[in-house]
XYZ file of N, CA and C in Angstrom:
699
model
N 181.256 97.738 26.219
C 181.013 97.446 27.495
C 181.199 98.626 28.575
N 180.434 99.330 29.257
C 180.497 100.485 29.764
C 179.459 101.841 29.243
N 179.658 101.876 28.247
C 178.790 102.570 27.164
C 176.851 102.316 27.599
N 176.279 103.590 27.622
C 175.059 103.319 28.034
C 174.301 103.283 27.101
N 173.299 102.422 26.407
C 172.654 102.554 25.008
C 171.475 103.428 25.430
N 171.538 104.542 24.519
C 170.867 105.687 24.340
C 169.803 105.866 22.965
N 168.828 106.284 22.871
C 168.161 106.557 21.442
C 168.048 107.900 21.584
N 167.886 108.583 20.568
C 167.774 110.145 20.365
C 166.472 110.438 19.637
N 165.538 111.035 19.920
C 164.034 111.075 19.449
C 163.700 112.414 19.283
N 163.582 113.450 17.947
C 163.169 114.693 18.159
C 161.704 114.871 17.413
N 161.046 114.976 17.834
C 159.587 115.366 17.373
C 158.819 116.108 17.998
N 158.139 117.194 17.551
C 157.709 117.957 18.851
C 156.016 117.791 18.944
N 155.068 118.585 19.759
C 154.079 118.832 19.615
C 153.291 118.720 18.566
N 154.036 119.913 17.930
C 153.485 120.308 16.795
C 153.168 119.557 15.656
N 154.369 118.474 15.493
C 154.062 117.166 14.568
C 153.365 116.637 14.943
N 153.154 116.073 16.034
C 152.242 114.695 16.715
C 150.804 115.781 16.241
N 150.571 116.437 16.740
C 149.569 117.400 16.416
C 148.739 117.243 14.879
N 149.976 117.734 13.835
C 149.500 117.706 12.616
C 149.399 116.314 11.957
N 149.973 115.552 12.688
C 149.595 113.992 12.578
C 148.082 113.773 12.858
N 147.811 114.173 14.201
C 146.195 113.793 14.693
C 145.234 114.466 13.746
N 145.749 115.629 13.086
C 144.925 116.600 11.966
C 144.451 115.696 11.069
N 145.864 115.572 10.377
C 145.650 114.916 9.114
C 144.920 113.666 9.131
N 144.943 112.830 10.299
C 144.400 111.568 10.302
C 142.833 111.650 10.078
N 142.448 112.649 10.935
C 140.926 112.762 10.936
C 140.206 113.670 9.959
N 140.872 114.058 8.708
C 140.357 114.908 8.063
C 139.593 114.115 7.186
N 138.649 114.721 6.442
C 137.521 113.919 5.895
C 137.812 113.952 4.758
N 138.529 112.816 3.832
C 139.183 112.862 2.786
C 138.477 111.926 2.267
N 137.917 112.156 0.828
C 137.189 111.130 0.060
C 138.122 110.278 -1.022
N 139.177 110.721 -1.127
C 139.916 109.973 -1.957
C 140.581 108.345 -0.895
N 140.154 107.321 -2.019
C 140.663 106.291 -1.463
C 142.286 106.234 -1.354
N 143.011 106.551 -2.127
C 144.077 106.986 -1.968
C 144.772 107.463 -0.547
N 143.817 107.921 0.152
C 144.435 108.767 1.565
C 144.356 107.911 2.460
N 143.478 106.699 2.369
C 143.647 105.351 3.449
C 145.319 104.955 4.168
N 146.164 104.633 2.562
C 147.236 104.153 2.985
C 147.994 105.400 3.908
N 147.947 106.795 3.366
C 148.582 107.742 4.061
C 148.063 107.592 5.600
N 146.961 107.702 5.749
C 146.431 107.794 7.207
C 146.899 106.238 8.210
N 147.290 105.345 7.496
C 147.648 104.221 8.175
C 149.110 104.490 8.107
N 149.769 104.651 7.191
C 151.144 105.208 7.559
C 151.467 105.986 8.587
N 150.683 107.384 8.910
C 150.612 108.373 9.877
C 150.709 107.567 11.054
N 149.780 106.431 10.983
C 149.336 105.476 12.375
C 150.567 104.934 13.025
N 151.457 104.376 11.686
C 152.089 103.476 12.440
C 153.253 104.387 12.894
N 153.515 105.392 11.823
C 154.639 106.397 12.560
C 154.536 106.563 13.900
N 153.500 107.276 14.289
C 153.137 107.553 15.665
C 153.124 106.127 16.348
N 152.416 105.096 15.822
C 153.003 104.519 16.989
C 154.571 103.611 16.910
N 155.628 103.889 16.265
C 156.644 103.638 16.168
C 157.394 104.819 17.000
N 156.688 106.088 17.126
C 157.462 107.182 17.787
C 157.173 106.699 19.075
N 156.244 106.412 19.528
C 155.987 105.970 20.957
C 156.891 104.973 21.138
N 156.707 103.921 20.487
C 157.883 102.726 21.080
C 159.369 103.072 21.198
N 159.946 104.009 20.338
C 161.250 104.426 20.651
C 161.402 105.405 21.709
N 160.147 105.658 22.283
C 160.355 106.690 23.438
C 160.012 105.814 24.662
N 159.574 105.252 24.538
C 159.351 103.925 25.650
C 160.483 103.210 26.011
N 160.970 102.660 24.549
C 162.286 102.096 24.903
C 163.441 102.879 25.722
N 163.599 103.711 25.412
C 164.464 104.977 26.002
C 164.252 104.656 27.488
N 162.908 104.787 27.767
C 162.542 105.421 29.205
C 162.663 103.893 29.804
N 162.175 103.358 29.075
C 162.571 101.597 30.145
C 163.895 101.466 30.723
N 164.512 101.617 29.402
C 166.236 101.527 30.019
C 166.521 102.516 30.796
N 166.494 103.708 30.659
C 166.872 104.769 31.438
C 166.458 104.556 32.827
N 165.716 104.632 32.936
C 164.542 104.643 34.308
C 163.946 103.457 35.095
N 164.178 102.234 33.916
C 163.273 101.137 34.404
C 161.720 100.852 34.411
N 161.397 99.716 34.533
C 159.704 99.751 34.334
C 159.169 100.205 35.610
N 159.085 100.194 36.373
C 158.525 100.725 37.876
C 158.544 102.343 37.697
N 159.775 103.071 37.351
C 159.665 104.353 37.157
C 158.926 105.099 35.914
N 159.086 104.258 35.090
C 158.095 104.263 33.410
C 157.006 104.378 33.689
N 156.471 105.485 33.501
C 154.443 105.390 33.361
C 154.035 105.932 32.338
N 152.898 105.229 32.137
C 152.421 106.288 30.663
C 151.982 107.681 29.757
N 151.951 108.256 31.423
C 151.968 109.605 31.666
C 152.913 110.262 31.170
N 153.982 109.660 31.602
C 155.614 110.328 31.071
C 155.811 110.224 29.666
N 155.447 109.039 29.006
C 155.746 108.481 27.520
C 154.797 109.470 27.179
N 153.868 109.778 27.245
C 152.536 110.891 26.353
C 153.232 112.111 26.618
N 153.757 112.485 27.604
C 154.518 113.953 27.500
C 155.718 113.892 26.653
N 156.377 112.851 26.988
C 158.046 112.835 26.409
C 157.314 112.887 24.334
N 156.663 112.258 24.385
C 155.962 112.416 22.504
C 155.670 113.458 22.509
N 154.542 113.766 22.941
C 153.737 114.967 22.865
C 152.339 114.558 22.321
N 151.396 115.383 22.155
C 150.130 114.788 21.776
C 149.164 114.252 23.483
N 148.245 113.816 22.846
C 147.200 113.476 23.970
C 147.490 112.507 24.300
N 147.221 112.286 25.785
C 147.190 110.552 26.469
C 146.309 109.776 25.685
N 145.394 110.481 25.122
C 144.065 109.347 24.156
C 144.652 108.597 23.024
N 145.672 109.228 22.431
C 146.578 108.982 21.381
C 147.240 107.670 21.950
N 147.983 108.083 22.870
C 148.832 106.802 23.616
C 147.937 105.468 24.047
N 146.960 105.835 24.293
C 146.073 104.853 24.943
C 145.190 103.689 23.428
N 145.065 104.299 22.450
C 144.541 104.163 21.573
C 145.374 103.276 20.738
N 146.661 103.259 21.286
C 147.328 102.651 20.521
C 148.200 101.397 21.820
N 148.399 101.267 22.815
C 148.789 100.589 23.684
C 147.535 100.756 25.362
N 147.313 99.596 25.242
C 145.818 99.343 26.511
C 146.591 99.639 27.888
N 148.037 99.385 28.156
C 148.395 99.392 29.096
C 150.250 99.468 29.103
N 150.659 99.580 30.175
C 151.947 99.540 30.188
C 152.784 97.963 29.942
N 152.136 97.311 30.286
C 152.740 95.968 29.999
C 152.380 95.548 28.143
N 151.295 96.566 27.815
C 151.128 96.126 26.611
C 152.177 97.020 25.463
N 152.635 98.300 26.038
C 153.871 98.819 25.573
C 154.749 97.801 25.952
N 155.482 97.600 26.770
C 156.776 96.820 27.083
C 156.904 95.784 26.127
N 155.557 94.844 25.946
C 155.798 93.766 24.848
C 155.985 94.568 23.385
N 155.467 95.393 22.802
C 155.435 96.029 21.832
C 156.991 96.308 21.765
N 157.542 97.058 22.546
C 159.242 97.339 22.925
C 159.928 96.096 22.563
N 159.512 95.161 23.241
C 160.397 93.795 23.031
C 160.088 92.993 21.796
N 159.040 93.349 21.173
C 158.955 92.985 19.874
C 159.405 93.793 18.982
N 159.739 94.834 18.793
C 160.277 96.200 18.086
C 162.010 95.385 18.052
N 162.040 95.345 19.166
C 163.790 94.981 19.213
C 164.474 94.069 19.068
N 163.523 92.832 19.392
C 163.993 91.541 18.442
C 163.350 90.900 16.919
N 162.333 91.686 16.382
C 161.992 91.484 15.073
C 162.956 91.250 13.901
N 163.710 92.213 13.788
C 164.976 92.443 12.767
C 165.823 90.979 13.175
N 166.072 91.176 14.282
C 167.297 89.993 14.775
C 166.518 88.375 14.067
N 165.258 88.331 14.637
C 164.804 86.929 14.267
C 164.771 86.731 12.654
N 164.361 87.800 11.880
C 164.552 87.770 10.476
C 166.190 87.630 10.098
N 166.859 88.042 10.582
C 168.527 88.061 10.498
C 168.498 86.287 10.658
N 168.190 85.958 11.606
C 168.361 84.279 12.217
C 167.986 83.309 11.028
N 166.617 84.037 10.415
C 165.941 82.844 9.283
C 166.913 82.429 8.585
N 167.912 83.654 7.943
C 168.644 82.970 6.537
C 169.565 82.187 6.955
N 170.317 81.809 7.756
C 171.319 81.014 8.223
C 170.360 79.550 8.250
N 168.972 79.616 9.030
C 168.565 78.421 9.238
C 167.501 77.881 7.947
N 168.027 78.072 6.911
C 167.871 77.627 5.542
C 167.537 76.216 5.812
N 166.738 75.466 5.574
C 166.555 73.768 5.927
C 167.601 73.239 4.894
N 167.951 73.847 3.648
C 168.748 73.456 2.341
C 170.534 73.817 2.484
N 170.569 74.310 3.898
C 171.965 74.297 4.287
C 172.665 73.639 4.800
N 173.847 73.393 4.877
C 174.824 72.075 5.350
C 174.393 72.394 7.212
N 173.774 71.396 7.743
C 173.882 71.606 8.968
C 174.857 72.256 9.989
N 175.667 71.835 10.230
C 177.115 72.188 10.635
C 176.991 73.709 10.338
N 177.365 74.090 9.138
C 177.362 75.445 8.831
C 176.418 76.409 9.149
N 175.146 75.761 9.282
C 174.018 76.694 10.089
C 173.667 76.843 10.966
N 174.171 75.453 11.937
C 174.346 76.194 13.291
C 175.021 77.113 14.068
N 176.734 77.011 13.002
C 177.536 77.442 13.267
C 177.225 79.065 13.129
N 176.703 79.277 11.812
C 176.190 80.640 11.643
C 175.340 81.339 12.791
N 174.487 80.616 12.818
C 173.305 80.620 14.027
C 174.375 81.416 15.311
N 175.010 80.212 16.241
C 175.933 80.925 16.875
C 176.677 82.162 16.988
N 176.987 82.409 15.653
C 177.760 83.576 15.666
C 177.012 84.995 15.525
N 175.652 84.547 14.948
C 174.815 85.822 15.127
C 173.850 85.937 16.105
N 173.767 84.707 17.225
C 173.136 84.853 18.073
C 174.186 85.226 19.154
N 175.234 85.178 19.290
C 176.362 85.473 20.486
C 176.471 87.156 20.321
N 176.660 87.348 18.712
C 176.841 88.693 18.646
C 175.440 89.740 19.330
N 174.041 89.088 19.164
C 172.876 89.611 19.837
C 173.039 89.645 20.895
N 173.391 88.550 21.473
C 173.456 88.837 23.039
C 174.154 89.782 23.869
N 175.287 89.818 23.131
C 176.171 90.762 23.646
C 176.393 92.149 23.531
N 175.475 92.647 22.624
C 175.122 93.679 22.284
C 174.810 94.574 23.197
N 175.231 95.898 23.279
C 174.637 97.053 24.296
C 173.048 96.759 24.813
N 172.402 96.485 23.868
C 170.717 96.818 23.829
C 170.625 95.963 24.482
N 171.081 94.623 23.875
C 170.117 93.111 24.508
C 171.022 92.869 25.908
N 171.659 93.308 26.622
C 172.582 93.758 27.667
C 171.475 94.555 28.793
N 171.612 95.654 28.285
C 170.425 96.507 28.934
C 168.763 96.070 29.180
N 168.574 95.386 28.173
C 166.936 94.660 28.293
C 167.191 93.787 29.368
N 168.372 92.920 29.497
C 168.152 92.100 30.417
C 168.361 92.489 31.592
N 169.137 93.216 31.629
C 169.642 93.618 33.527
C 168.194 94.222 33.823
N 167.456 94.749 32.834
C 166.324 95.892 33.196
C 165.096 93.971 33.714
N 165.217 93.473 32.943
C 164.241 92.290 33.326
C 164.765 91.955 34.723
N 165.866 91.516 34.812
C 166.431 90.973 36.168
C 166.254 91.723 37.458
N 166.391 93.132 36.832
C 166.443 93.985 38.297
C 165.107 94.194 38.279
N 163.891 94.244 37.743
C 162.211 94.348 37.839
C 161.561 93.240 37.935
N 162.008 91.962 37.865
C 161.197 90.857 37.504
C 160.473 90.408 39.256
N 161.322 90.611 40.095
C 160.978 90.277 41.491
C 159.630 90.901 41.747
N 159.583 92.706 41.740
C 158.470 93.400 41.637
C 157.739 93.323 40.633
N 157.854 92.938 39.755
C 156.990 93.167 38.637
C 156.965 91.658 37.694
N 156.699 90.480 38.038
C 156.406 89.247 37.314
C 156.676 89.427 35.932
N 155.723 90.315 35.605
C 155.175 90.122 34.135
C 156.212 90.467 32.943
N 157.301 91.424 33.694
C 158.405 91.640 33.093
C 158.974 90.538 32.134
N 159.333 89.711 33.556
C 159.958 88.263 33.060
C 159.158 87.405 31.966
N 157.500 87.455 32.306
C 156.731 86.952 31.832
C 157.219 87.348 29.978
N 156.688 88.706 29.672
C 156.754 89.209 28.735
C 158.091 88.818 27.893
N 159.162 88.890 28.683
C 160.426 88.885 27.986
C 160.672 87.659 27.428
N 160.163 86.617 28.082
C 160.320 85.349 27.384
C 159.526 84.994 26.147
N 158.334 85.411 26.670
C 157.453 85.059 25.424
C 157.775 85.601 24.214
N 158.172 87.200 24.274
C 158.630 88.077 23.295
C 160.055 87.852 22.584
N 160.764 87.872 23.282
C 162.109 87.560 23.037
C 162.564 85.712 22.855
N 162.729 85.102 23.894
C 163.368 84.116 24.036
C 162.390 83.118 23.508
N 161.436 82.869 23.718
C 160.265 81.880 23.185
C 160.338 81.821 21.988
N 160.465 82.971 21.324
C 160.023 82.982 19.823
C 161.550 82.886 18.941
N 162.743 82.687 19.362
C 163.658 82.381 19.196
C 163.675 80.620 19.272
N 163.326 80.459 20.479
C 163.559 79.010 20.826
C 162.739 78.213 19.703
N 161.420 78.880 19.469
C 160.682 78.076 18.308
C 161.391 78.159 16.956
N 162.624 79.051 16.941
C 162.586 79.217 15.276
C 163.523 78.214 15.257
N 164.439 77.969 16.526
C 165.378 76.965 16.323
C 164.894 75.635 16.320
N 163.922 75.082 17.189
C 163.372 74.196 17.064
C 162.464 73.761 15.695
N 162.107 74.655 15.230
C 161.649 74.394 13.854
C 162.704 73.724 12.627
N 163.761 74.441 12.924
C 164.910 73.789 12.280
C 165.499 72.542 12.321
N 165.533 72.345 13.656
C 166.051 71.059 14.135
C 165.134 69.948 13.780
N 163.531 70.465 14.032
C 162.550 69.370 13.949
C 162.942 68.757 11.842
N 163.003 69.871 11.427
C 162.806 69.384 9.726
C 164.278 68.432 10.153
N 164.893 68.924 10.482
C 166.661 68.205 10.022
C 166.451 66.484 10.542
N 165.548 66.612 11.859
C 165.091 64.965 12.459
C 164.672 64.531 11.327
N 163.855 65.229 10.715
C 162.899 64.615 9.911
C 163.887 63.634 8.313
N 164.924 64.454 8.622
C 165.867 64.314 7.334
C 166.707 63.252 7.812
N 167.052 63.096 8.894
C 167.504 62.065 9.519
C 169.135 62.722 9.796
N 169.309 64.097 9.942
C 170.520 64.872 10.343
C 170.448 65.029 11.807
N 169.670 65.140 12.430
C 169.629 65.517 14.205
C 168.663 63.850 14.626
N 169.381 63.591 15.572
C 168.767 62.485 16.209
C 167.301 63.206 16.836
N 166.549 61.782 16.865
C 165.263 61.961 17.244
C 165.174 62.439 18.755
N 164.561 63.497 19.167
C 164.596 64.103 20.580
C 163.755 65.607 20.759
N 163.385 65.705 21.982
C 162.750 67.031 22.231
C 163.398 67.985 21.561
N 162.982 68.983 20.353
C 163.272 69.772 19.411
C 163.523 70.988 20.397
N 162.549 71.610 21.101
C 162.517 72.538 22.190
C 163.981 72.462 23.146
N 164.279 71.430 23.358
C 165.001 71.027 24.644
C 166.452 71.283 23.707
N 166.305 71.040 22.653
C 167.778 70.884 21.708
C 167.830 72.314 21.590
N 166.880 72.977 21.095
C 167.306 74.291 20.982
C 167.630 75.098 22.245
N 166.811 74.588 23.172
C 167.119 75.589 24.707
C 168.789 75.041 25.000
N 169.182 74.126 24.723
C 170.710 73.775 24.782
C 171.956 74.281 24.031
N 171.353 74.595 22.976
C 172.070 75.349 22.080
C 172.040 76.676 22.257
N 170.857 77.564 22.693
C 171.086 78.665 22.705
C 171.771 79.266 24.236
N 171.872 78.147 25.301
C 172.480 78.075 26.603
C 173.679 78.299 26.555
N 174.489 76.992 25.561
C 176.072 76.775 25.296
C 176.219 78.316 25.037
N 175.291 79.260 23.979
C 175.709 80.257 23.138
C 176.003 81.431 24.364
N 174.905 81.562 25.311
C 174.685 82.818 26.281
C 175.856 82.541 27.317
N 176.151 80.941 27.775
C 176.901 80.893 29.028
C 177.965 81.324 28.858
N 179.012 81.179 27.881
C 180.170 81.829 27.735
C 180.513 83.357 27.103
N 179.427 83.982 27.208
C 179.369 85.314 26.258
C 178.567 86.621 27.274
N 177.401 86.524 27.000
C 176.179 87.419 27.890
C 176.405 87.223 29.121
N 176.385 86.019 29.674
C 176.849 85.792 31.201
C 177.982 86.525 32.079
N 179.044 86.562 31.173
C 180.569 87.033 31.480
C 180.094 88.507 31.561
N 179.566 89.247 30.573
C 179.291 90.357 30.578
C 178.043 90.968 31.791
N 177.236 90.367 32.034
C 176.459 90.197 32.950
C 177.173 90.419 34.557
N 177.958 89.782 34.533
C 178.791 89.973 35.815
C 179.803 91.027 36.073
N 180.144 91.656 35.035
C 180.953 92.586 35.269
C 182.347 92.120 34.169
N 182.256 91.059 33.690
C 183.531 90.428 33.465
C 183.611 91.385 31.340
N 184.848 91.229 30.754
C 184.807 91.248 29.476
C 184.858 90.666 28.424
N 184.226 90.629 27.270
C 183.883 89.527 26.560
C 184.668 90.436 25.149
N 185.828 89.778 24.573
C 185.946 90.358 23.361
C 185.317 89.801 22.417
N 184.616 90.676 21.051
C 184.113 90.295 19.901
C 184.930 89.378 19.136
N 186.141 89.457 19.158
C 187.080 88.277 18.141
C 186.848 87.090 18.806
N 186.106 87.077 19.940
C 185.944 85.696 20.395
C 184.631 84.502 19.799
N 183.765 85.857 19.352
C 182.630 85.102 18.552
C 182.823 83.799 17.754
N 183.736 83.938 16.797
C 184.118 82.795 16.209
C 184.399 81.821 16.550
N 185.598 81.639 17.576
C 185.999 80.576 17.946
C 185.114 80.051 18.907
N 184.196 80.567 19.556
C 183.102 80.111 20.603
C 182.284 79.731 19.964
N 181.884 80.260 18.308
C 180.943 79.383 17.659
C 181.290 78.457 17.286
N 182.347 78.213 16.549
C 183.137 77.007 16.409
C 182.921 75.637 17.570
N 183.683 75.879 18.634
C 183.157 74.953 19.500
C 181.699 74.781 19.708
N 181.004 75.501 20.033
C 179.293 75.195 20.439
C 178.869 74.522 19.392
N 179.405 74.524 18.227
C 178.754 73.695 16.981
C 179.196 72.149 17.055
N 180.522 72.398 17.415
C 181.227 71.007 17.437
C 180.457 70.303 18.198
N 180.247 70.887 19.408
C 179.673 70.196 20.801
C 178.444 69.664 20.531
N 177.769 70.778 19.855
C 176.336 70.264 19.641
C 175.917 69.434 18.470
N 176.729 69.078 17.605
C 176.648 68.137 16.536
C 176.990 66.775 17.141
N 178.322 66.846 17.895
C 178.598 65.359 18.741
C 177.349 65.284 19.495
N 176.873 65.661 20.153
C 175.737 65.560 21.139
C 174.239 65.276 20.246
N 173.932 65.817 19.355
C 172.576 65.574 18.817
C 172.541 65.275 17.267
N 173.713 65.098 17.043
C 173.944 63.699 15.380
C 173.890 62.474 15.720
N 173.251 61.555 14.765
C 173.202 60.219 15.099
C 174.691 59.591 14.981
């Protein structure tokens, strides 16, 4: 808490220029296609890395496509060929930052796992993510900007929160079919669980209080027990 989340990227104009030149070389070998695609993906990731730092350091309003192009190096055309707007780029940043997290959440949500253990494991991982410096910074960014730029709140919900909600709802639906969870609105049940996770951890940090990581397992135990009592037959 108190540390600013930063990223370091060292990529020069010559590096990107070389990438652009290599991409447009007339190579007859079919083996060159995977390399060109690899360079394209590297360039796209470089843009996302710079954009992430810019959004978190300067906010959504103060971040411009021109400033990102200048920070990355290369032409504005290269940036626009990957992202058609600042909203599109903001969406990509959120997708990039949450994709690995959702992959990690998929492991405990194996339908063959013990239901209580799976819920508890999900809570542990979800709380740990919620209190990470990056997640707090992104949350504060959206809160500070969504009044002037409502699309930031929409993008954040669709790219981050909604996808995690659907992941948990799918898991709960499978257990409803097995009889482990009582029949109810799976999305509402998933939202209830996630709200329990964020209410005592992320919300404390957002209002300036501290949250010790040692509390994660204790809180996860309590939340899993409450959820099971509320939603199991």
